[in-house]
mmCIF file of C-alpha atoms in Angstrom:
data_model
loop_
_atom_site.group_PDB
_atom_site.id
_atom_site.type_symbol
_atom_site.label_atom_id
_atom_site.label_comp_id
_atom_site.label_asym_id
_atom_site.label_seq_id
_atom_site.Cartn_x
_atom_site.Cartn_y
_atom_site.Cartn_z
ATOM 1 C CA MET A 24 150.053 89.616 89.777
ATOM 2 C CA LEU A 25 146.445 88.193 87.565
ATOM 3 C CA LEU A 26 146.672 85.397 90.225
ATOM 4 C CA GLU A 27 146.471 88.200 93.330
ATOM 5 C CA LEU A 28 144.199 90.138 91.276
ATOM 6 C CA ARG A 29 141.598 87.094 91.132
ATOM 7 C CA SER A 30 142.780 86.443 95.164
ATOM 8 C CA VAL A 31 141.512 89.334 95.831
ATOM 9 C CA VAL A 32 138.136 89.079 93.619
ATOM 10 C CA ASP A 33 137.510 85.158 95.884
ATOM 11 C CA ARG A 34 137.599 87.318 98.922
ATOM 12 C CA VAL A 35 135.733 89.883 97.886
ATOM 13 C CA LEU A 36 132.435 87.951 96.702
ATOM 14 C CA ALA A 37 132.797 85.209 94.827
ATOM 15 C CA ALA A 38 131.987 84.574 91.387
ATOM 16 C CA PRO A 39 128.751 82.429 90.595
ATOM 17 C CA ASP A 40 128.684 79.153 89.342
ATOM 18 C CA ARG A 41 126.876 78.894 85.608
ATOM 19 C CA SER A 42 128.268 75.370 84.962
ATOM 20 C CA SER A 43 124.716 73.531 86.117
ATOM 21 C CA ARG A 44 123.046 76.551 84.643
ATOM 22 C CA GLY A 45 123.235 75.356 81.150
ATOM 23 C CA ALA A 46 122.892 77.619 78.771
ATOM 24 C CA GLN A 47 124.600 80.684 79.871
ATOM 25 C CA PRO A 48 123.000 83.517 80.357
ATOM 26 C CA PRO A 49 124.561 86.888 79.257
ATOM 27 C CA ILE A 50 127.610 88.703 80.716
ATOM 28 C CA ARG A 51 126.188 91.641 81.081
ATOM 29 C CA LEU A 52 128.092 94.510 80.521
ATOM 30 C CA SER A 53 125.851 97.223 79.619
ATOM 31 C CA GLN A 54 124.638 99.451 81.644
ATOM 32 C CA ASN A 55 127.856 100.538 84.166
ATOM 33 C CA GLU A 56 126.438 98.129 87.751
ATOM 34 C CA MET A 57 128.786 96.353 89.413
ATOM 35 C CA PRO A 58 129.111 92.929 89.092
ATOM 36 C CA TRP A 59 128.247 92.344 92.753
ATOM 37 C CA ALA A 60 125.385 92.023 95.263
ATOM 38 C CA PRO A 61 125.534 95.172 98.061
ATOM 39 C CA ALA A 62 128.054 93.918 101.151
ATOM 40 C CA ASP A 63 126.667 92.160 103.593
ATOM 41 C CA VAL A 64 126.495 94.959 106.017
ATOM 42 C CA ILE A 65 124.035 96.772 103.256
ATOM 43 C CA VAL A 66 121.517 93.917 102.685
ATOM 44 C CA ALA A 67 121.341 93.486 107.384
ATOM 45 C CA ALA A 68 120.387 96.981 107.011
ATOM 46 C CA MET A 69 117.961 97.058 104.392
ATOM 47 C CA THR A 70 116.617 93.164 105.379
ATOM 48 C CA GLU A 71 116.248 94.950 109.057
ATOM 49 C CA ALA A 72 114.444 98.166 107.496
ATOM 50 C CA ALA A 73 112.122 95.842 105.435
ATOM 51 C CA ARG A 74 110.282 94.337 108.592
ATOM 52 C CA ASN A 75 108.977 98.360 109.615
ATOM 53 C CA ALA A 76 108.339 99.019 105.830
ATOM 54 C CA HIS A 77 104.850 100.135 108.052
ATOM 55 C CA ARG A 78 106.376 102.616 109.100
ATOM 56 C CA TYR A 79 107.175 106.458 107.352
ATOM 57 C CA PRO A 80 110.429 106.938 106.371
ATOM 58 C CA ASP A 81 111.895 110.155 107.549
ATOM 59 C CA TYR A 82 110.259 112.921 106.135
ATOM 60 C CA HIS A 83 114.118 115.207 106.173
ATOM 61 C CA ARG A 84 116.699 112.791 105.935
ATOM 62 C CA ALA A 85 118.069 113.538 108.649
ATOM 63 C CA ALA A 86 120.675 110.084 108.991
ATOM 64 C CA ALA A 87 121.123 109.419 105.562
ATOM 65 C CA ARG A 88 122.472 112.736 105.092
ATOM 66 C CA ALA A 89 124.319 112.439 108.254
ATOM 67 C CA ALA A 90 125.939 109.468 106.978
ATOM 68 C CA VAL A 91 126.509 111.565 103.581
ATOM 69 C CA ALA A 92 128.000 115.029 105.337
ATOM 70 C CA GLY A 93 130.680 112.252 107.776
ATOM 71 C CA ALA A 94 131.813 110.337 104.796
ATOM 72 C CA MET A 95 132.603 113.696 102.855
ATOM 73 C CA GLY A 96 133.443 115.454 105.720
ATOM 74 C CA LEU A 97 131.203 118.413 105.061
ATOM 75 C CA ASP A 98 128.346 119.460 106.719
ATOM 76 C CA ALA A 99 124.901 117.925 107.234
ATOM 77 C CA GLY A 100 123.395 121.623 105.703
ATOM 78 C CA ARG A 101 125.090 121.257 102.235
ATOM 79 C CA ILE A 102 123.957 117.817 101.596
ATOM 80 C CA ALA A 103 120.580 117.227 99.701
ATOM 81 C CA ILE A 104 119.458 113.426 99.134
ATOM 82 C CA ASP A 105 117.720 112.010 96.618
ATOM 83 C CA ASN A 106 116.024 109.307 94.512
ATOM 84 C CA GLY A 107 119.064 109.011 92.925
ATOM 85 C CA SER A 108 121.126 111.832 91.206
ATOM 86 C CA GLY A 109 119.386 111.440 88.034
ATOM 87 C CA THR A 110 115.968 113.491 90.377
ATOM 88 C CA LEU A 111 118.927 115.466 91.656
ATOM 89 C CA LEU A 112 120.753 116.908 88.184
ATOM 90 C CA HIS A 113 116.528 117.267 87.135
ATOM 91 C CA ALA A 114 115.380 119.150 90.197
ATOM 92 C CA LEU A 115 118.855 121.483 89.727
ATOM 93 C CA ALA A 116 117.245 122.606 86.265
ATOM 94 C CA ARG A 117 114.553 123.542 88.201
ATOM 95 C CA LEU A 118 115.455 125.729 90.175
ATOM 96 C CA VAL A 119 116.907 127.948 87.739
ATOM 97 C CA CYS A 120 115.948 127.482 85.169
ATOM 98 C CA GLU A 121 112.750 128.969 82.882
ATOM 99 C CA PRO A 122 111.929 129.574 79.517
ATOM 100 C CA GLY A 123 114.396 132.015 77.324
ATOM 101 C CA VAL A 124 117.569 130.957 79.855
ATOM 102 C CA HIS A 125 120.179 128.823 78.635
ATOM 103 C CA GLY A 126 122.238 126.190 79.636
ATOM 104 C CA VAL A 127 125.153 124.137 78.618
ATOM 105 C CA ARG A 128 126.138 120.820 77.844
ATOM 106 C CA PRO A 129 128.451 118.433 76.911
ATOM 107 C CA ALA A 130 128.050 115.390 74.838
ATOM 108 C CA PRO A 131 128.190 113.011 73.716
ATOM 109 C CA SER A 132 127.198 112.360 76.981
ATOM 110 C CA PHE A 133 124.831 111.206 80.342
ATOM 111 C CA GLU A 134 121.279 112.037 78.053
ATOM 112 C CA ALA A 135 119.568 113.348 81.001
ATOM 113 C CA TYR A 136 120.900 116.948 80.626
ATOM 114 C CA ALA A 137 118.732 117.195 77.551
ATOM 115 C CA ALA A 138 115.806 116.112 79.500
ATOM 116 C CA ALA A 139 116.921 117.688 82.612
ATOM 117 C CA LEU A 140 117.199 121.328 81.126
ATOM 118 C CA SER A 141 114.283 120.772 78.277
ATOM 119 C CA LEU A 142 111.451 119.651 80.653
ATOM 120 C CA ALA A 143 112.589 123.152 82.502
ATOM 121 C CA GLY A 144 111.845 124.878 79.710
ATOM 122 C CA ALA A 145 115.607 126.434 78.298
ATOM 123 C CA GLU A 146 117.208 126.222 75.229
ATOM 124 C CA SER A 147 120.798 124.426 75.727
ATOM 125 C CA THR A 148 123.845 124.318 73.643
ATOM 126 C CA GLU A 149 125.241 121.037 73.349
ATOM 127 C CA VAL A 150 129.480 121.038 72.907
ATOM 128 C CA GLY A 151 131.576 118.820 71.863
ATOM 129 C CA LEU A 152 134.595 116.225 73.888
ATOM 130 C CA ASP A 153 138.365 116.850 73.305
ATOM 131 C CA ALA A 154 140.940 114.622 72.409
ATOM 132 C CA ASN A 155 141.319 112.348 75.984
ATOM 133 C CA GLY A 156 137.163 111.991 75.715
ATOM 134 C CA ALA A 157 136.188 114.986 79.184
ATOM 135 C CA MET A 158 134.805 117.889 79.365
ATOM 136 C CA ASP A 159 135.844 120.962 76.253
ATOM 137 C CA LEU A 160 136.618 123.183 79.054
ATOM 138 C CA ASP A 161 137.287 126.140 76.597
ATOM 139 C CA ALA A 162 134.605 125.732 74.522
ATOM 140 C CA MET A 163 132.226 125.716 77.222
ATOM 141 C CA LEU A 164 133.022 128.669 78.332
ATOM 142 C CA ALA A 165 133.286 129.573 75.182
ATOM 143 C CA ALA A 166 129.052 128.158 74.746
ATOM 144 C CA VAL A 167 128.415 130.539 78.493
ATOM 145 C CA GLY A 168 126.558 133.643 77.183
ATOM 146 C CA PRO A 169 124.645 136.434 78.976
ATOM 147 C CA GLU A 170 121.211 134.438 79.953
ATOM 148 C CA THR A 171 123.037 130.993 80.650
ATOM 149 C CA ARG A 172 122.084 129.471 84.334
ATOM 150 C CA ILE A 173 123.488 126.370 84.661
ATOM 151 C CA VAL A 174 126.455 124.190 83.269
ATOM 152 C CA TYR A 175 126.811 120.299 83.804
ATOM 153 C CA LEU A 176 129.885 119.011 82.922
ATOM 154 C CA CYS A 177 130.353 114.904 83.023
ATOM 155 C CA ASN A 178 133.831 114.234 84.919
ATOM 156 C CA PRO A 179 134.348 111.105 84.597
ATOM 157 C CA ASN A 180 132.492 111.711 81.501
ATOM 158 C CA ASN A 181 130.368 108.591 80.326
ATOM 159 C CA PRO A 182 130.268 107.065 77.780
ATOM 160 C CA THR A 183 133.635 108.013 77.573
ATOM 161 C CA GLY A 184 135.688 107.678 80.855
ATOM 162 C CA GLY A 185 137.330 111.171 79.776
ATOM 163 C CA LEU A 186 138.460 112.821 83.201
ATOM 164 C CA ARG A 187 139.620 116.421 83.806
ATOM 165 C CA GLY A 188 141.527 116.835 87.456
ATOM 166 C CA VAL A 189 140.165 119.157 89.992
ATOM 167 C CA GLU A 190 143.488 121.866 88.951
ATOM 168 C CA ASP A 191 140.951 122.113 85.263
ATOM 169 C CA ILE A 192 137.704 122.315 87.100
ATOM 170 C CA ARG A 193 138.930 124.980 89.895
ATOM 171 C CA ASP A 194 140.095 127.173 86.061
ATOM 172 C CA PHE A 195 136.622 126.692 85.112
ATOM 173 C CA LEU A 196 134.806 127.782 87.978
ATOM 174 C CA LYS A 197 137.171 130.749 88.477
ATOM 175 C CA SER A 198 136.063 132.329 84.450
ATOM 176 C CA VAL A 199 132.131 130.978 84.984
ATOM 177 C CA PRO A 200 130.198 134.086 85.862
ATOM 178 C CA SER A 201 129.343 133.595 89.885
ATOM 179 C CA ARG A 202 125.067 133.670 88.575
ATOM 180 C CA VAL A 203 126.213 130.473 86.683
ATOM 181 C CA LEU A 204 125.435 127.126 88.781
ATOM 182 C CA VAL A 205 128.115 124.029 87.631
ATOM 183 C CA VAL A 206 126.856 120.899 88.554
ATOM 184 C CA VAL A 207 129.888 118.710 88.162
ATOM 185 C CA ASP A 208 128.748 114.680 87.959
ATOM 186 C CA GLU A 209 130.542 113.095 90.071
ATOM 187 C CA ALA A 210 128.513 109.516 89.451
ATOM 188 C CA TYR A 211 131.729 107.350 88.575
ATOM 189 C CA ARG A 212 134.127 109.033 90.941
ATOM 190 C CA GLU A 213 135.252 106.403 93.300
ATOM 191 C CA PHE A 214 136.790 104.885 89.755
ATOM 192 C CA VAL A 215 138.737 107.761 89.429
ATOM 193 C CA SER A 216 142.520 106.639 90.109
ATOM 194 C CA ALA A 217 144.670 109.708 88.975
ATOM 195 C CA GLU A 218 143.864 112.242 91.497
ATOM 196 C CA PRO A 219 142.009 111.310 95.414
ATOM 197 C CA VAL A 220 138.585 110.605 94.939
ATOM 198 C CA ASP A 221 137.982 113.074 97.110
ATOM 199 C CA ALA A 222 139.974 116.059 95.301
ATOM 200 C CA THR A 223 137.055 118.505 94.096
ATOM 201 C CA VAL A 224 135.672 118.230 97.638
ATOM 202 C CA GLY A 225 137.400 121.451 98.666
ATOM 203 C CA LEU A 226 135.786 123.482 95.574
ATOM 204 C CA LEU A 227 132.958 123.457 97.970
ATOM 205 C CA ASP A 228 134.585 126.514 99.585
ATOM 206 C CA GLU A 229 135.851 128.186 96.857
ATOM 207 C CA PHE A 230 132.699 128.395 94.755
ATOM 208 C CA GLU A 231 129.398 128.842 95.854
ATOM 209 C CA ASN A 232 127.972 128.886 92.400
ATOM 210 C CA LEU A 233 129.481 124.653 92.478
ATOM 211 C CA VAL A 234 127.027 121.193 92.407
ATOM 212 C CA LEU A 235 128.650 117.906 92.922
ATOM 213 C CA LEU A 236 126.405 115.388 92.039
ATOM 214 C CA ARG A 237 127.368 111.223 93.213
ATOM 215 C CA THR A 238 125.396 108.784 93.550
ATOM 216 C CA LEU A 239 125.254 104.774 95.413
ATOM 217 C CA SER A 240 124.429 103.191 91.900
ATOM 218 C CA LYS A 241 127.872 102.660 90.851
ATOM 219 C CA ALA A 242 130.224 101.593 93.243
ATOM 220 C CA HIS A 243 128.588 100.390 96.212
ATOM 221 C CA GLY A 244 126.240 98.136 94.252
ATOM 222 C CA LEU A 245 123.038 100.133 94.564
ATOM 223 C CA ALA A 246 121.511 100.734 91.269
ATOM 224 C CA GLY A 247 118.355 99.174 91.848
ATOM 225 C CA ILE A 248 117.617 101.107 95.162
ATOM 226 C CA ARG A 249 118.740 105.029 94.322
ATOM 227 C CA VAL A 250 120.129 107.036 95.682
ATOM 228 C CA GLY A 251 122.014 109.822 95.250
ATOM 229 C CA TYR A 252 123.357 113.201 96.580
ATOM 230 C CA ALA A 253 124.003 116.572 95.803
ATOM 231 C CA ALA A 254 127.008 118.392 98.380
ATOM 232 C CA ALA A 255 126.108 122.128 96.994
ATOM 233 C CA ALA A 256 126.361 126.126 99.378
ATOM 234 C CA PRO A 257 123.948 125.503 102.261
ATOM 235 C CA ARG A 258 121.067 128.000 100.537
ATOM 236 C CA ILE A 259 121.700 125.562 97.202
ATOM 237 C CA ALA A 260 121.306 122.244 99.154
ATOM 238 C CA GLU A 261 117.968 123.939 101.006
ATOM 239 C CA ALA A 262 115.994 124.817 98.759
ATOM 240 C CA LEU A 263 117.435 120.995 96.695
ATOM 241 C CA ARG A 264 115.739 119.777 100.283
ATOM 242 C CA ARG A 265 112.730 122.001 100.004
ATOM 243 C CA THR A 266 111.285 121.646 96.627
ATOM 244 C CA SER A 267 111.915 117.862 96.674
ATOM 245 C CA VAL A 268 108.677 114.954 96.344
ATOM 246 C CA GLY A 269 108.768 114.224 100.493
ATOM 247 C CA PHE A 270 109.838 110.478 100.796
ATOM 248 C CA ALA A 271 110.871 110.015 98.044
ATOM 249 C CA LEU A 272 113.689 108.465 99.572
ATOM 250 C CA ASN A 273 111.944 105.088 101.440
ATOM 251 C CA SER A 274 112.718 103.364 104.717
ATOM 252 C CA VAL A 275 115.374 100.908 102.903
ATOM 253 C CA ALA A 276 116.708 103.090 100.554
ATOM 254 C CA GLU A 277 117.832 104.941 103.528
ATOM 255 C CA ALA A 278 119.346 102.649 105.807
ATOM 256 C CA ALA A 279 121.390 101.021 102.878
ATOM 257 C CA VAL A 280 122.584 104.662 102.537
ATOM 258 C CA ILE A 281 123.773 105.117 105.649
ATOM 259 C CA ALA A 282 124.919 100.758 105.611
ATOM 260 C CA ALA A 283 127.039 102.059 102.305
ATOM 261 C CA LEU A 284 128.676 104.865 104.157
ATOM 262 C CA SER A 285 129.710 103.309 107.101
ATOM 263 C CA ALA A 286 133.087 101.894 108.196
ATOM 264 C CA GLU A 287 132.511 98.178 106.936
ATOM 265 C CA GLY A 288 130.532 99.957 104.299
ATOM 266 C CA LEU A 289 133.038 101.707 102.471
ATOM 267 C CA ALA A 290 135.587 99.073 103.189
ATOM 268 C CA VAL A 291 133.999 97.108 101.568
ATOM 269 C CA ALA A 292 133.180 99.378 98.571
ATOM 270 C CA LYS A 293 137.074 100.356 98.586
ATOM 271 C CA GLU A 294 138.171 97.285 97.872
ATOM 272 C CA ARG A 295 136.057 96.444 94.451
ATOM 273 C CA THR A 296 136.950 100.018 93.389
ATOM 274 C CA ALA A 297 140.329 98.956 93.601
ATOM 275 C CA VAL A 298 139.431 95.221 91.766
ATOM 276 C CA ILE A 299 137.407 97.686 89.260
ATOM 277 C CA VAL A 300 140.307 99.526 88.651
ATOM 278 C CA SER A 301 143.291 97.009 88.227
ATOM 279 C CA GLU A 302 140.857 95.377 85.869
ATOM 280 C CA ARG A 303 140.398 98.174 84.235
ATOM 281 C CA ALA A 304 144.528 98.603 83.573
ATOM 282 C CA ARG A 305 144.764 94.991 82.690
ATOM 283 C CA VAL A 306 142.265 95.212 79.978
ATOM 284 C CA GLU A 307 143.505 98.425 78.712
ATOM 285 C CA ALA A 308 147.052 96.697 78.823
ATOM 286 C CA ALA A 309 145.710 93.928 76.797
ATOM 287 C CA LEU A 310 143.452 96.242 74.069
ATOM 288 C CA THR A 311 147.385 98.464 73.475
ATOM 289 C CA ALA A 312 149.190 95.632 73.179
ATOM 290 C CA ALA A 313 146.834 94.376 70.792
ATOM 291 C CA ASN A 314 146.263 97.461 68.755
ATOM 292 C CA VAL A 315 142.318 97.586 69.376
ATOM 293 C CA ALA A 316 141.278 100.887 70.114
ATOM 294 C CA PHE A 317 139.772 102.516 72.869
ATOM 295 C CA VAL A 318 139.120 105.860 74.675
ATOM 296 C CA PRO A 319 141.416 105.465 78.119
ATOM 297 C CA SER A 320 139.399 106.028 80.811
ATOM 298 C CA GLN A 321 138.707 106.786 84.890
ATOM 299 C CA ALA A 322 134.918 105.104 84.954
ATOM 300 C CA ASN A 323 134.579 101.978 85.740
ATOM 301 C CA PHE A 324 134.121 101.213 81.430
ATOM 302 C CA LEU A 325 135.659 101.147 78.282
ATOM 303 C CA PHE A 326 134.544 103.519 74.659
ATOM 304 C CA LEU A 327 134.980 101.471 71.504
ATOM 305 C CA PRO A 328 135.425 103.404 68.932
ATOM 306 C CA GLY A 329 134.538 102.202 65.468
ATOM 307 C CA ASN A 330 131.520 100.398 63.900
ATOM 308 C CA ALA A 331 128.711 100.917 66.982
ATOM 309 C CA ALA A 332 126.579 97.105 65.114
ATOM 310 C CA ASP A 333 129.723 95.856 64.411
ATOM 311 C CA LEU A 334 131.159 96.097 67.592
ATOM 312 C CA LEU A 335 128.326 94.227 69.115
ATOM 313 C CA SER A 336 127.652 91.843 67.082
ATOM 314 C CA ARG A 337 131.660 91.133 67.768
ATOM 315 C CA LEU A 338 130.332 90.967 72.072
ATOM 316 C CA GLU A 339 127.766 88.947 71.267
ATOM 317 C CA ALA A 340 129.025 86.659 69.769
ATOM 318 C CA ARG A 341 131.333 85.673 73.350
ATOM 319 C CA GLY A 342 127.917 86.206 75.195
ATOM 320 C CA VAL A 343 128.608 89.825 76.288
ATOM 321 C CA LEU A 344 126.393 92.755 76.274
ATOM 322 C CA ALA A 345 127.687 96.337 75.381
ATOM 323 C CA ARG A 346 125.861 99.686 74.762
ATOM 324 C CA PRO A 347 125.982 100.873 70.945
ATOM 325 C CA PHE A 348 126.431 104.784 70.848
ATOM 326 C CA PRO A 349 126.003 104.678 66.964
ATOM 327 C CA LYS A 350 125.916 109.111 67.215
ATOM 328 C CA ALA A 351 128.962 108.955 69.210
ATOM 329 C CA GLY A 352 130.522 105.851 67.019
ATOM 330 C CA GLY A 353 131.121 103.547 68.925
ATOM 331 C CA ALA A 354 129.978 101.257 71.861
ATOM 332 C CA ARG A 355 130.386 101.283 75.588
ATOM 333 C CA VAL A 356 131.676 98.552 77.840
ATOM 334 C CA THR A 357 131.431 97.822 81.357
ATOM 335 C CA ILE A 358 134.554 96.038 83.168
ATOM 336 C CA GLY A 359 133.544 93.219 85.044
ATOM 337 C CA LEU A 360 135.266 89.968 86.517
ATOM 338 C CA PRO A 361 137.984 88.712 85.148
ATOM 339 C CA GLU A 362 136.242 85.957 83.455
ATOM 340 C CA GLU A 363 133.884 88.794 81.993
ATOM 341 C CA ASN A 364 136.785 90.664 80.339
ATOM 342 C CA ASP A 365 138.076 87.744 79.079
ATOM 343 C CA ALA A 366 135.479 87.566 77.121
ATOM 344 C CA VAL A 367 135.558 91.365 76.040
ATOM 345 C CA LEU A 368 139.455 90.456 74.976
ATOM 346 C CA ALA A 369 137.892 87.413 73.385
ATOM 347 C CA ALA A 370 135.823 89.019 71.206
ATOM 348 C CA LEU A 371 137.928 92.143 70.483
ATOM 349 C CA ILE A 372 141.679 91.022 69.959
#
């Protein structure tokens, strides 16, 4: 199995040869990045766009929105695209919040939810996770009150990797008042193996108050380009488009979107995410066999409960950079290439 996996990795993109570099650079598993450069088709498209950087990009981002809509099987009127999904989650808070209203957010989770609500002038309630490191939907529902205008769900959750399935999300949406905007942040959706990647898209036809947020930073390896998109009811998507900063999606980023969501770009992303998912399973199996604690994940990372400083020290001794979460009681480590994951296992077992 491992030999088969290594052959897939070789086909995707050979790992860089560090043997002639002298001192080994750190193994960067702290930012949930993909271990490969963008696919050749994306790099070619961005290079061509750079040659025309003296021209303004499309103000309405029509071609990029069409590419997203085609990949999701939706009408382009349901799509808003911007400079990273973080920009969109802030924009959604500004659309529905003002001083005196209220939002609900999970914790530990993506820090931007708290910032978005605070900057929009809203109060917020922080709700803990369930025993599987996923959204505690019952507790989040209980936190919704008369002044609540927005709820953020992170699914799979960052930094724990826990997932609530589509039926759980559907039940939650049925119970939440329709005046409350429910934002499901699916930054790591492409790494989900427990259900189809597109399982939640059908919910958009059932619930007018639902917004799905996704990004090209993770599965497509475009963290440095900053592209995220929202799928929602046409009126919400239009509001996001109307309130976005003009030309926030630059021409190089737009070219990257179109190439990433082409048949060739999607095929590369599918093969690469399959490698990460297989490696995730291998690392989890090894940790389980060694009786090392971790939170089972549906993302491209694992959360390791324990003393964060101690975990980081052990990982750094093997050249691995991870992300500490002292308040959450542990550290998060990204799933990388096989040899990088071997270094993680050597530090923990």
